[in-house]
Amino acid sequence: MGASSLREEEYELKDGDRMKPITGQTQTNPSESSTHTAGARIVLMGPPGAGKGSISERLADKFGMVHLSSGDILRAERSSGSELGETLKKYMDAGELVPDEIVIKIIIKSISSLDSSKGLLLDGFPRTVIQAKQLDDALAKAGLPIQAVLLLDAPEEVLLKRITGRRICPKCGRVYHIETMPPAKDNICDTCGTKLIHRDDDTEQVVRERINLYHKETEPVIEYYRKSGVKIIEVNADATIDEVVERAIEGIRQANLLEKEGRTSL
Ligand code: AP5
């Protein structure tokens, strides 16, 4: 089935739709944030291990934006035991992309259930030019186009070290790294005491495949956005998480995506 066979009304976004909590999405309390992105819609891109998940959580916290991770949403469906979940497992464990016709339907439906009035950070979607075009169509109908791409990158050996050392709490989703961010007690989540897991697709062989696919299928999306006039904010992610967050915030500021008045704490 090609992406074009999807019925448009199944994934149309409507302005004013409200947030429903779905696993894989984070919405922080905007009143806790001292800065705003004035409802900016940003796509976070970068190869596996660039730090998309880690950075977007921190940015969502700071700016009160909604963070939507396609990987988290697909993993939640995968562990639900549904028939669709079994199909997803096959692609994800092999490090392959889930076919466009499946992923577009799931993710655009999730976006449409959000209140993104404080801004939206899309992490891991779109990942192909077809996905980007379908997202643009859906957002255009709601009058809410993507305004910027935040592009993280780091050398391949750094990416491999980060991914193979990553450990995740299957209960609360907290992310660790065995060297750079270990839990206080070996292999146990600091937050909820659950045993940490190593993602099935985080082996060196599968990560190499995911990196190759990133170059082949996802890098053309950057060019697609560049040609569409979307701002590309490039961030060197070969630094500590704090430094990468600072660089990302500075990039967002320079792209004029911050609400100006009274927002001086950056
Ligand atoms: P997804 O979960 O999106 O995986 P990914 O894009 O490969 O990204 P990762 O989550 O592996 O890396 P990240 O950049 O978020 O790094 P993180 O912050 O966690 O997708 C998984 C699969 O789902 C895909 O392979 C595909 O099958 C499917 N899928 C998802 N979206 C799809 C789509 N749109 N279309 C089709 N299929 C789709 O950091 C990694 C580790 O490094 C952590 O341990 C962290 O603590 C550490 N770390 C991060 N930054 C730093 C730093 N600056 N310094 C030191 N350590 C760091």
PDB file of C-alpha atoms and ligand atoms in Angstrom:
ATOM      1  CA  MET A   1       0.000   0.000   0.000  1.00  0.00           C
ATOM      2  CA  GLY A   2       1.477   3.407  -0.916  1.00  0.00           C
ATOM      3  CA  ALA A   3       1.206   6.500   1.242  1.00  0.00           C
ATOM      4  CA  SER A   4      -1.137   8.007  -1.313  1.00  0.00           C
ATOM      5  CA  SER A   5      -3.685   5.325  -0.495  1.00  0.00           C
ATOM      6  CA  LEU A   6      -4.282   6.862   2.921  1.00  0.00           C
ATOM      7  CA  ARG A   7      -7.535   8.703   3.179  1.00  0.00           C
ATOM      8  CA  GLU A   8      -6.783  12.365   3.960  1.00  0.00           C
ATOM      9  CA  GLU A   9      -9.506  12.784   6.547  1.00  0.00           C
ATOM     10  CA  GLU A  10      -7.857  10.078   8.626  1.00  0.00           C
ATOM     11  CA  TYR A  11      -4.918  12.281   9.490  1.00  0.00           C
ATOM     12  CA  GLU A  12      -6.086  15.818   8.981  1.00  0.00           C
ATOM     13  CA  LEU A  13      -5.070  18.246  11.744  1.00  0.00           C
ATOM     14  CA  LYS A  14      -7.626  20.611  13.114  1.00  0.00           C
ATOM     15  CA  ASP A  15      -6.637  23.884  14.743  1.00  0.00           C
ATOM     16  CA  GLY A  16      -7.877  23.933  18.322  1.00  0.00           C
ATOM     17  CA  ASP A  17      -7.795  20.165  18.813  1.00  0.00           C
ATOM     18  CA  ARG A  18      -6.930  19.427  22.396  1.00  0.00           C
ATOM     19  CA  MET A  19      -4.250  17.329  24.051  1.00  0.00           C
ATOM     20  CA  LYS A  20      -5.020  13.771  25.071  1.00  0.00           C
ATOM     21  CA  PRO A  21      -2.179  12.091  26.941  1.00  0.00           C
ATOM     22  CA  ILE A  22      -0.693   9.268  24.842  1.00  0.00           C
ATOM     23  CA  THR A  23       2.519   7.414  25.691  1.00  0.00           C
ATOM     24  CA  GLY A  24       5.381   8.918  23.765  1.00  0.00           C
ATOM     25  CA  GLN A  25       4.297  12.484  24.273  1.00  0.00           C
ATOM     26  CA  THR A  26       5.308  14.854  27.019  1.00  0.00           C
ATOM     27  CA  GLN A  27       3.618  18.076  27.895  1.00  0.00           C
ATOM     28  CA  THR A  28       5.081  20.110  30.698  1.00  0.00           C
ATOM     29  CA  ASN A  29       3.354  22.711  32.784  1.00  0.00           C
ATOM     30  CA  PRO A  30       3.840  25.931  30.817  1.00  0.00           C
ATOM     31  CA  SER A  31       3.578  28.016  33.977  1.00  0.00           C
ATOM     32  CA  GLU A  32       6.891  26.486  35.108  1.00  0.00           C
ATOM     33  CA  SER A  33       8.655  27.796  32.043  1.00  0.00           C
ATOM     34  CA  SER A  34      10.262  31.199  32.085  1.00  0.00           C
ATOM     35  CA  THR A  35      10.537  31.381  28.308  1.00  0.00           C
ATOM     36  CA  HIS A  36       8.218  30.739  25.396  1.00  0.00           C
ATOM     37  CA  THR A  37       8.642  29.759  21.817  1.00  0.00           C
ATOM     38  CA  ALA A  38       5.365  31.484  20.983  1.00  0.00           C
ATOM     39  CA  GLY A  39       3.901  28.225  19.747  1.00  0.00           C
ATOM     40  CA  ALA A  40       6.828  27.347  17.467  1.00  0.00           C
ATOM     41  CA  ARG A  41       6.681  24.066  15.595  1.00  0.00           C
ATOM     42  CA  ILE A  42      10.107  22.501  15.361  1.00  0.00           C
ATOM     43  CA  VAL A  43      11.288  19.218  13.858  1.00  0.00           C
ATOM     44  CA  LEU A  44      14.251  17.684  15.652  1.00  0.00           C
ATOM     45  CA  MET A  45      16.508  15.708  13.323  1.00  0.00           C
ATOM     46  CA  GLY A  46      19.757  13.839  13.614  1.00  0.00           C
ATOM     47  CA  PRO A  47      21.159  10.310  13.452  1.00  0.00           C
ATOM     48  CA  PRO A  48      20.539   7.720  16.192  1.00  0.00           C
ATOM     49  CA  GLY A  49      22.423   8.802  19.315  1.00  0.00           C
ATOM     50  CA  ALA A  50      22.666  12.469  18.353  1.00  0.00           C
ATOM     51  CA  GLY A  51      20.626  13.136  21.500  1.00  0.00           C
ATOM     52  CA  LYS A  52      17.202  13.966  20.038  1.00  0.00           C
ATOM     53  CA  GLY A  53      15.277  12.399  22.918  1.00  0.00           C
ATOM     54  CA  SER A  54      17.526  13.820  25.648  1.00  0.00           C
ATOM     55  CA  ILE A  55      17.579  17.328  24.193  1.00  0.00           C
ATOM     56  CA  SER A  56      13.891  17.547  23.320  1.00  0.00           C
ATOM     57  CA  GLU A  57      12.840  16.638  26.838  1.00  0.00           C
ATOM     58  CA  ARG A  58      14.965  19.477  28.205  1.00  0.00           C
ATOM     59  CA  LEU A  59      13.687  21.947  25.595  1.00  0.00           C
ATOM     60  CA  ALA A  60      10.076  20.896  26.189  1.00  0.00           C
ATOM     61  CA  ASP A  61      10.595  21.486  29.920  1.00  0.00           C
ATOM     62  CA  LYS A  62      12.130  24.885  29.388  1.00  0.00           C
ATOM     63  CA  PHE A  63       9.644  26.207  26.880  1.00  0.00           C
ATOM     64  CA  GLY A  64       6.449  24.364  27.864  1.00  0.00           C
ATOM     65  CA  MET A  65       6.302  22.781  24.417  1.00  0.00           C
ATOM     66  CA  VAL A  66       4.741  19.421  23.613  1.00  0.00           C
ATOM     67  CA  HIS A  67       7.340  16.761  22.789  1.00  0.00           C
ATOM     68  CA  LEU A  68       6.236  13.982  20.503  1.00  0.00           C
ATOM     69  CA  SER A  69       8.630  11.083  19.855  1.00  0.00           C
ATOM     70  CA  SER A  70       7.659   8.785  17.004  1.00  0.00           C
ATOM     71  CA  GLY A  71       9.987   6.070  18.350  1.00  0.00           C
ATOM     72  CA  ASP A  72       8.273   6.149  21.770  1.00  0.00           C
ATOM     73  CA  ILE A  73       4.802   6.038  20.234  1.00  0.00           C
ATOM     74  CA  LEU A  74       5.745   3.101  17.999  1.00  0.00           C
ATOM     75  CA  ARG A  75       7.405   1.255  20.914  1.00  0.00           C
ATOM     76  CA  ALA A  76       4.258   1.709  23.029  1.00  0.00           C
ATOM     77  CA  GLU A  77       2.158   0.206  20.244  1.00  0.00           C
ATOM     78  CA  ARG A  78       4.715  -2.578  19.840  1.00  0.00           C
ATOM     79  CA  SER A  79       4.508  -3.599  23.476  1.00  0.00           C
ATOM     80  CA  SER A  80       0.699  -3.509  23.489  1.00  0.00           C
ATOM     81  CA  GLY A  81       0.602  -7.018  21.989  1.00  0.00           C
ATOM     82  CA  SER A  82      -1.609  -5.860  19.100  1.00  0.00           C
ATOM     83  CA  GLU A  83      -1.316  -7.228  15.589  1.00  0.00           C
ATOM     84  CA  LEU A  84       0.037  -3.862  14.466  1.00  0.00           C
ATOM     85  CA  GLY A  85       2.578  -4.068  17.301  1.00  0.00           C
ATOM     86  CA  GLU A  86       3.876  -7.389  15.935  1.00  0.00           C
ATOM     87  CA  THR A  87       4.307  -5.811  12.491  1.00  0.00           C
ATOM     88  CA  LEU A  88       6.199  -2.857  13.986  1.00  0.00           C
ATOM     89  CA  LYS A  89       8.520  -5.154  15.947  1.00  0.00           C
ATOM     90  CA  LYS A  90       9.728  -6.804  12.754  1.00  0.00           C
ATOM     91  CA  TYR A  91      10.891  -3.493  11.260  1.00  0.00           C
ATOM     92  CA  MET A  92      12.144  -1.840  14.431  1.00  0.00           C
ATOM     93  CA  ASP A  93      14.237  -4.733  15.741  1.00  0.00           C
ATOM     94  CA  ALA A  94      15.982  -4.917  12.363  1.00  0.00           C
ATOM     95  CA  GLY A  95      16.730  -1.178  12.441  1.00  0.00           C
ATOM     96  CA  GLU A  96      14.543  -0.596   9.391  1.00  0.00           C
ATOM     97  CA  LEU A  97      12.108   2.252   8.972  1.00  0.00           C
ATOM     98  CA  VAL A  98       8.466   1.424   9.587  1.00  0.00           C
ATOM     99  CA  PRO A  99       6.710   1.841   6.195  1.00  0.00           C
ATOM    100  CA  ASP A 100       5.400   5.344   5.510  1.00  0.00           C
ATOM    101  CA  GLU A 101       1.763   4.287   5.171  1.00  0.00           C
ATOM    102  CA  ILE A 102       1.781   2.885   8.718  1.00  0.00           C
ATOM    103  CA  VAL A 103       3.810   5.553  10.455  1.00  0.00           C
ATOM    104  CA  ILE A 104       2.093   8.555   8.858  1.00  0.00           C
ATOM    105  CA  LYS A 105      -1.299   7.373   9.989  1.00  0.00           C
ATOM    106  CA  ILE A 106      -0.200   6.727  13.579  1.00  0.00           C
ATOM    107  CA  ILE A 107       1.850   9.877  14.090  1.00  0.00           C
ATOM    108  CA  ILE A 108      -0.409  12.406  12.389  1.00  0.00           C
ATOM    109  CA  LYS A 109      -3.323  11.026  14.377  1.00  0.00           C
ATOM    110  CA  SER A 110      -1.274  11.543  17.561  1.00  0.00           C
ATOM    111  CA  ILE A 111      -0.328  15.094  16.593  1.00  0.00           C
ATOM    112  CA  SER A 112      -3.965  15.922  15.931  1.00  0.00           C
ATOM    113  CA  SER A 113      -4.851  15.005  19.508  1.00  0.00           C
ATOM    114  CA  LEU A 114      -2.402  17.526  21.003  1.00  0.00           C
ATOM    115  CA  ASP A 115      -2.744  21.058  22.198  1.00  0.00           C
ATOM    116  CA  SER A 116       0.392  22.476  20.635  1.00  0.00           C
ATOM    117  CA  SER A 117      -0.465  26.102  21.316  1.00  0.00           C
ATOM    118  CA  LYS A 118       2.749  26.450  23.399  1.00  0.00           C
ATOM    119  CA  GLY A 119       4.775  24.836  20.644  1.00  0.00           C
ATOM    120  CA  LEU A 120       5.496  21.413  19.244  1.00  0.00           C
ATOM    121  CA  LEU A 121       8.778  19.469  19.110  1.00  0.00           C
ATOM    122  CA  LEU A 122       8.629  16.561  16.706  1.00  0.00           C
ATOM    123  CA  ASP A 123      11.347  14.017  17.493  1.00  0.00           C
ATOM    124  CA  GLY A 124      11.916  11.310  14.871  1.00  0.00           C
ATOM    125  CA  PHE A 125       9.142  12.336  12.497  1.00  0.00           C
ATOM    126  CA  PRO A 126       9.236  13.012   9.585  1.00  0.00           C
ATOM    127  CA  ARG A 127      12.027  10.677   8.517  1.00  0.00           C
ATOM    128  CA  THR A 128      11.339  10.397   4.795  1.00  0.00           C
ATOM    129  CA  VAL A 129      10.412  13.000   2.200  1.00  0.00           C
ATOM    130  CA  ILE A 130       6.999  11.331   1.800  1.00  0.00           C
ATOM    131  CA  GLN A 131       6.361  11.723   5.531  1.00  0.00           C
ATOM    132  CA  ALA A 132       7.475  15.386   5.399  1.00  0.00           C
ATOM    133  CA  LYS A 133       5.100  16.135   2.527  1.00  0.00           C
ATOM    134  CA  GLN A 134       2.153  14.453   4.248  1.00  0.00           C
ATOM    135  CA  LEU A 135       2.921  16.323   7.458  1.00  0.00           C
ATOM    136  CA  ASP A 136       3.122  19.630   5.578  1.00  0.00           C
ATOM    137  CA  ASP A 137      -0.254  18.973   3.954  1.00  0.00           C
ATOM    138  CA  ALA A 138      -1.862  18.184   7.286  1.00  0.00           C
ATOM    139  CA  LEU A 139      -0.293  21.174   9.056  1.00  0.00           C
ATOM    140  CA  ALA A 140      -1.095  23.549   6.203  1.00  0.00           C
ATOM    141  CA  LYS A 141      -4.786  22.724   6.556  1.00  0.00           C
ATOM    142  CA  ALA A 142      -4.582  23.759  10.204  1.00  0.00           C
ATOM    143  CA  GLY A 143      -2.518  26.873   9.323  1.00  0.00           C
ATOM    144  CA  LEU A 144       0.325  25.609  11.532  1.00  0.00           C
ATOM    145  CA  PRO A 145       3.392  25.036   9.327  1.00  0.00           C
ATOM    146  CA  ILE A 146       6.755  23.734  10.537  1.00  0.00           C
ATOM    147  CA  GLN A 147       8.979  26.739  11.273  1.00  0.00           C
ATOM    148  CA  ALA A 148      12.384  25.217  11.902  1.00  0.00           C
ATOM    149  CA  VAL A 149      14.463  22.071  11.856  1.00  0.00           C
ATOM    150  CA  LEU A 150      16.839  21.607  14.767  1.00  0.00           C
ATOM    151  CA  LEU A 151      19.573  19.446  13.323  1.00  0.00           C
ATOM    152  CA  LEU A 152      21.881  17.622  15.752  1.00  0.00           C
ATOM    153  CA  ASP A 153      25.004  15.812  14.614  1.00  0.00           C
ATOM    154  CA  ALA A 154      28.047  14.079  16.051  1.00  0.00           C
ATOM    155  CA  PRO A 155      30.780  11.776  14.666  1.00  0.00           C
ATOM    156  CA  GLU A 156      29.761   8.169  14.006  1.00  0.00           C
ATOM    157  CA  GLU A 157      32.015   6.661  16.689  1.00  0.00           C
ATOM    158  CA  VAL A 158      30.397   8.959  19.271  1.00  0.00           C
ATOM    159  CA  LEU A 159      26.907   7.905  18.122  1.00  0.00           C
ATOM    160  CA  LEU A 160      27.821   4.219  18.386  1.00  0.00           C
ATOM    161  CA  LYS A 161      29.187   4.611  21.917  1.00  0.00           C
ATOM    162  CA  ARG A 162      26.110   6.501  23.043  1.00  0.00           C
ATOM    163  CA  ILE A 163      23.604   4.047  21.604  1.00  0.00           C
ATOM    164  CA  THR A 164      25.293   0.808  22.634  1.00  0.00           C
ATOM    165  CA  GLY A 165      25.699   2.172  26.194  1.00  0.00           C
ATOM    166  CA  ARG A 166      22.130   3.418  26.505  1.00  0.00           C
ATOM    167  CA  ARG A 167      19.844   1.819  29.096  1.00  0.00           C
ATOM    168  CA  ILE A 168      16.163   2.646  29.516  1.00  0.00           C
ATOM    169  CA  CYS A 169      13.626   2.236  32.267  1.00  0.00           C
ATOM    170  CA  PRO A 170      10.732   0.272  30.731  1.00  0.00           C
ATOM    171  CA  LYS A 171       8.348   1.669  33.340  1.00  0.00           C
ATOM    172  CA  CYS A 172       8.942   5.436  33.499  1.00  0.00           C
ATOM    173  CA  GLY A 173      10.993   5.852  30.300  1.00  0.00           C
ATOM    174  CA  ARG A 174      14.003   7.505  31.975  1.00  0.00           C
ATOM    175  CA  VAL A 175      17.127   7.222  29.828  1.00  0.00           C
ATOM    176  CA  TYR A 176      20.595   6.371  31.197  1.00  0.00           C
ATOM    177  CA  HIS A 177      24.036   5.690  29.802  1.00  0.00           C
ATOM    178  CA  ILE A 178      26.332   3.136  31.416  1.00  0.00           C
ATOM    179  CA  GLU A 179      29.307   5.550  31.319  1.00  0.00           C
ATOM    180  CA  THR A 180      28.063   9.110  31.027  1.00  0.00           C
ATOM    181  CA  MET A 181      24.788   8.873  32.967  1.00  0.00           C
ATOM    182  CA  PRO A 182      24.752   5.705  35.081  1.00  0.00           C
ATOM    183  CA  PRO A 183      22.014   5.053  37.659  1.00  0.00           C
ATOM    184  CA  ALA A 184      23.039   5.273  41.329  1.00  0.00           C
ATOM    185  CA  LYS A 185      22.423   1.536  41.782  1.00  0.00           C
ATOM    186  CA  ASP A 186      23.700  -0.755  39.041  1.00  0.00           C
ATOM    187  CA  ASN A 187      21.025  -1.346  36.348  1.00  0.00           C
ATOM    188  CA  ILE A 188      18.157  -0.043  38.518  1.00  0.00           C
ATOM    189  CA  CYS A 189      16.110   3.065  37.711  1.00  0.00           C
ATOM    190  CA  ASP A 190      16.759   5.911  40.183  1.00  0.00           C
ATOM    191  CA  THR A 191      13.208   7.183  39.750  1.00  0.00           C
ATOM    192  CA  CYS A 192      11.053   4.067  40.114  1.00  0.00           C
ATOM    193  CA  GLY A 193      13.366   1.186  41.063  1.00  0.00           C
ATOM    194  CA  THR A 194      12.613  -0.853  37.929  1.00  0.00           C
ATOM    195  CA  LYS A 195      15.295  -2.992  36.239  1.00  0.00           C
ATOM    196  CA  LEU A 196      16.737  -1.157  33.221  1.00  0.00           C
ATOM    197  CA  ILE A 197      16.664  -2.640  29.732  1.00  0.00           C
ATOM    198  CA  HIS A 198      18.871  -2.481  26.651  1.00  0.00           C
ATOM    199  CA  ARG A 199      16.749  -1.750  23.557  1.00  0.00           C
ATOM    200  CA  ASP A 200      16.675  -4.663  21.081  1.00  0.00           C
ATOM    201  CA  ASP A 201      17.729  -2.303  18.277  1.00  0.00           C
ATOM    202  CA  ASP A 202      20.642  -0.796  20.232  1.00  0.00           C
ATOM    203  CA  THR A 203      23.264  -3.364  19.189  1.00  0.00           C
ATOM    204  CA  GLU A 204      26.220  -2.143  17.142  1.00  0.00           C
ATOM    205  CA  GLN A 205      25.122  -4.009  14.004  1.00  0.00           C
ATOM    206  CA  VAL A 206      21.569  -2.630  14.092  1.00  0.00           C
ATOM    207  CA  VAL A 207      22.756   0.891  14.918  1.00  0.00           C
ATOM    208  CA  ARG A 208      25.031   0.876  11.883  1.00  0.00           C
ATOM    209  CA  GLU A 209      22.006  -0.053   9.766  1.00  0.00           C
ATOM    210  CA  ARG A 210      19.960   2.765  11.359  1.00  0.00           C
ATOM    211  CA  ILE A 211      22.769   5.257  10.664  1.00  0.00           C
ATOM    212  CA  ASN A 212      22.953   4.142   7.020  1.00  0.00           C
ATOM    213  CA  LEU A 213      19.208   4.564   6.657  1.00  0.00           C
ATOM    214  CA  TYR A 214      19.460   8.001   8.204  1.00  0.00           C
ATOM    215  CA  HIS A 215      21.922   9.065   5.471  1.00  0.00           C
ATOM    216  CA  LYS A 216      19.846   7.482   2.707  1.00  0.00           C
ATOM    217  CA  GLU A 217      16.248   8.284   3.695  1.00  0.00           C
ATOM    218  CA  THR A 218      16.323  11.081   6.265  1.00  0.00           C
ATOM    219  CA  GLU A 219      19.050  13.465   5.099  1.00  0.00           C
ATOM    220  CA  PRO A 220      17.013  14.270   1.952  1.00  0.00           C
ATOM    221  CA  VAL A 221      14.300  15.578   4.310  1.00  0.00           C
ATOM    222  CA  ILE A 222      16.715  18.308   5.457  1.00  0.00           C
ATOM    223  CA  GLU A 223      17.127  19.405   1.857  1.00  0.00           C
ATOM    224  CA  TYR A 224      13.353  19.265   1.368  1.00  0.00           C
ATOM    225  CA  TYR A 225      12.831  21.665   4.280  1.00  0.00           C
ATOM    226  CA  ARG A 226      15.712  23.916   3.191  1.00  0.00           C
ATOM    227  CA  LYS A 227      14.135  24.304  -0.244  1.00  0.00           C
ATOM    228  CA  SER A 228      10.753  25.007   1.367  1.00  0.00           C
ATOM    229  CA  GLY A 229      12.287  27.963   3.227  1.00  0.00           C
ATOM    230  CA  VAL A 230      12.150  26.329   6.669  1.00  0.00           C
ATOM    231  CA  LYS A 231      14.959  27.530   8.970  1.00  0.00           C
ATOM    232  CA  ILE A 232      17.632  24.914   9.573  1.00  0.00           C
ATOM    233  CA  ILE A 233      19.328  25.309  12.966  1.00  0.00           C
ATOM    234  CA  GLU A 234      22.514  23.234  12.935  1.00  0.00           C
ATOM    235  CA  VAL A 235      23.873  22.169  16.308  1.00  0.00           C
ATOM    236  CA  ASN A 236      27.139  20.356  16.920  1.00  0.00           C
ATOM    237  CA  ALA A 237      26.000  17.660  19.368  1.00  0.00           C
ATOM    238  CA  ASP A 238      29.476  16.364  20.169  1.00  0.00           C
ATOM    239  CA  ALA A 239      29.501  17.925  23.631  1.00  0.00           C
ATOM    240  CA  THR A 240      27.886  17.391  27.016  1.00  0.00           C
ATOM    241  CA  ILE A 241      24.091  17.369  27.149  1.00  0.00           C
ATOM    242  CA  ASP A 242      24.104  20.727  28.973  1.00  0.00           C
ATOM    243  CA  GLU A 243      26.281  22.282  26.286  1.00  0.00           C
ATOM    244  CA  VAL A 244      24.139  20.862  23.470  1.00  0.00           C
ATOM    245  CA  VAL A 245      20.990  22.213  25.138  1.00  0.00           C
ATOM    246  CA  GLU A 246      22.606  25.658  25.427  1.00  0.00           C
ATOM    247  CA  ARG A 247      23.617  25.568  21.757  1.00  0.00           C
ATOM    248  CA  ALA A 248      20.099  24.518  20.755  1.00  0.00           C
ATOM    249  CA  ILE A 249      18.523  27.339  22.771  1.00  0.00           C
ATOM    250  CA  GLU A 250      20.915  29.852  21.237  1.00  0.00           C
ATOM    251  CA  GLY A 251      20.002  28.534  17.761  1.00  0.00           C
ATOM    252  CA  ILE A 252      16.292  28.841  18.525  1.00  0.00           C
ATOM    253  CA  ARG A 253      16.848  32.377  19.771  1.00  0.00           C
ATOM    254  CA  GLN A 254      18.819  33.348  16.659  1.00  0.00           C
ATOM    255  CA  ALA A 255      16.070  31.916  14.464  1.00  0.00           C
ATOM    256  CA  ASN A 256      13.691  34.390  16.151  1.00  0.00           C
ATOM    257  CA  LEU A 257      11.446  31.668  17.530  1.00  0.00           C
ATOM    258  CA  LEU A 258      11.381  33.037  21.070  1.00  0.00           C
ATOM    259  CA  GLU A 259       8.753  35.339  22.390  1.00  0.00           C
ATOM    260  CA  LYS A 260      10.704  38.503  23.116  1.00  0.00           C
ATOM    261  CA  GLU A 261       8.986  40.591  25.751  1.00  0.00           C
ATOM    262  CA  GLY A 262      10.093  39.812  29.279  1.00  0.00           C
ATOM    263  CA  ARG A 263      11.864  36.639  28.233  1.00  0.00           C
ATOM    264  CA  THR A 264      15.358  37.427  29.320  1.00  0.00           C
ATOM    265  CA  SER A 265      16.418  34.390  31.295  1.00  0.00           C
ATOM    266  CA  LEU A 266      18.135  32.533  28.476  1.00  0.00           C
TER     267      LEU A 266
HETATM  268  P1  AP5 B   1      13.857   6.236  17.517  1.00  0.00           P
HETATM  269  O1  AP5 B   1      13.523   5.800  18.876  1.00  0.00           O
HETATM  270  O2  AP5 B   1      13.395   7.560  17.045  1.00  0.00           O
HETATM  271  O3  AP5 B   1      15.427   6.053  17.365  1.00  0.00           O
HETATM  272  P2  AP5 B   1      16.518   6.985  16.671  1.00  0.00           P
HETATM  273  O4  AP5 B   1      16.085   8.070  15.796  1.00  0.00           O
HETATM  274  O5  AP5 B   1      17.427   5.999  16.059  1.00  0.00           O
HETATM  275  O6  AP5 B   1      17.062   7.795  17.838  1.00  0.00           O
HETATM  276  P3  AP5 B   1      17.497   7.280  19.220  1.00  0.00           P
HETATM  277  O7  AP5 B   1      16.344   7.287  20.171  1.00  0.00           O
HETATM  278  O8  AP5 B   1      18.225   5.986  19.104  1.00  0.00           O
HETATM  279  O9  AP5 B   1      18.576   8.387  19.587  1.00  0.00           O
HETATM  280  P4  AP5 B   1      18.429   9.859  20.142  1.00  0.00           P
HETATM  281  O10 AP5 B   1      19.035  10.789  19.141  1.00  0.00           O
HETATM  282  O11 AP5 B   1      17.033  10.178  20.604  1.00  0.00           O
HETATM  283  O12 AP5 B   1      19.404   9.749  21.376  1.00  0.00           O
HETATM  284  P5  AP5 B   1      19.123   9.805  22.952  1.00  0.00           P
HETATM  285  O13 AP5 B   1      18.791  11.194  23.372  1.00  0.00           O
HETATM  286  O14 AP5 B   1      18.215   8.720  23.404  1.00  0.00           O
HETATM  287  O15 AP5 B   1      13.332   5.159  16.441  1.00  0.00           O
HETATM  288  C1  AP5 B   1      13.494   3.785  16.643  1.00  0.00           C
HETATM  289  C2  AP5 B   1      12.903   3.009  15.479  1.00  0.00           C
HETATM  290  O16 AP5 B   1      11.494   3.340  15.343  1.00  0.00           O
HETATM  291  C3  AP5 B   1      13.500   3.330  14.108  1.00  0.00           C
HETATM  292  O17 AP5 B   1      14.674   2.592  13.862  1.00  0.00           O
HETATM  293  C4  AP5 B   1      12.334   2.921  13.185  1.00  0.00           C
HETATM  294  O18 AP5 B   1      12.256   1.511  13.056  1.00  0.00           O
HETATM  295  C5  AP5 B   1      11.109   3.376  13.971  1.00  0.00           C
HETATM  296  N1  AP5 B   1      10.708   4.756  13.629  1.00  0.00           N
HETATM  297  C6  AP5 B   1      10.663   5.828  14.474  1.00  0.00           C
HETATM  298  N2  AP5 B   1      10.211   6.913  13.817  1.00  0.00           N
HETATM  299  C7  AP5 B   1       9.966   6.528  12.542  1.00  0.00           C
HETATM  300  C8  AP5 B   1       9.520   7.218  11.382  1.00  0.00           C
HETATM  301  N3  AP5 B   1       9.225   8.530  11.414  1.00  0.00           N
HETATM  302  N4  AP5 B   1       9.413   6.513  10.238  1.00  0.00           N
HETATM  303  C9  AP5 B   1       9.682   5.186  10.185  1.00  0.00           C
HETATM  304  N5  AP5 B   1      10.128   4.480  11.239  1.00  0.00           N
HETATM  305  C10 AP5 B   1      10.275   5.147  12.412  1.00  0.00           C
HETATM  306  O19 AP5 B   1      20.599   9.480  23.470  1.00  0.00           O
HETATM  307  C11 AP5 B   1      21.188   8.218  23.265  1.00  0.00           C
HETATM  308  C12 AP5 B   1      22.161   7.909  24.442  1.00  0.00           C
HETATM  309  O20 AP5 B   1      23.214   8.853  24.423  1.00  0.00           O
HETATM  310  C13 AP5 B   1      21.494   8.029  25.827  1.00  0.00           C
HETATM  311  O21 AP5 B   1      22.041   7.050  26.660  1.00  0.00           O
HETATM  312  C14 AP5 B   1      21.899   9.442  26.306  1.00  0.00           C
HETATM  313  O22 AP5 B   1      22.002   9.499  27.721  1.00  0.00           O
HETATM  314  C15 AP5 B   1      23.251   9.607  25.629  1.00  0.00           C
HETATM  315  N6  AP5 B   1      23.507  10.992  25.215  1.00  0.00           N
HETATM  316  C16 AP5 B   1      22.706  11.776  24.452  1.00  0.00           C
HETATM  317  N7  AP5 B   1      23.277  12.973  24.245  1.00  0.00           N
HETATM  318  C17 AP5 B   1      24.480  12.946  24.895  1.00  0.00           C
HETATM  319  C18 AP5 B   1      25.545  13.886  25.048  1.00  0.00           C
HETATM  320  N8  AP5 B   1      25.484  15.098  24.484  1.00  0.00           N
HETATM  321  N9  AP5 B   1      26.617  13.507  25.762  1.00  0.00           N
HETATM  322  C19 AP5 B   1      26.697  12.267  26.330  1.00  0.00           C
HETATM  323  N10 AP5 B   1      25.724  11.341  26.234  1.00  0.00           N
HETATM  324  C20 AP5 B   1      24.630  11.666  25.513  1.00  0.00           C
END
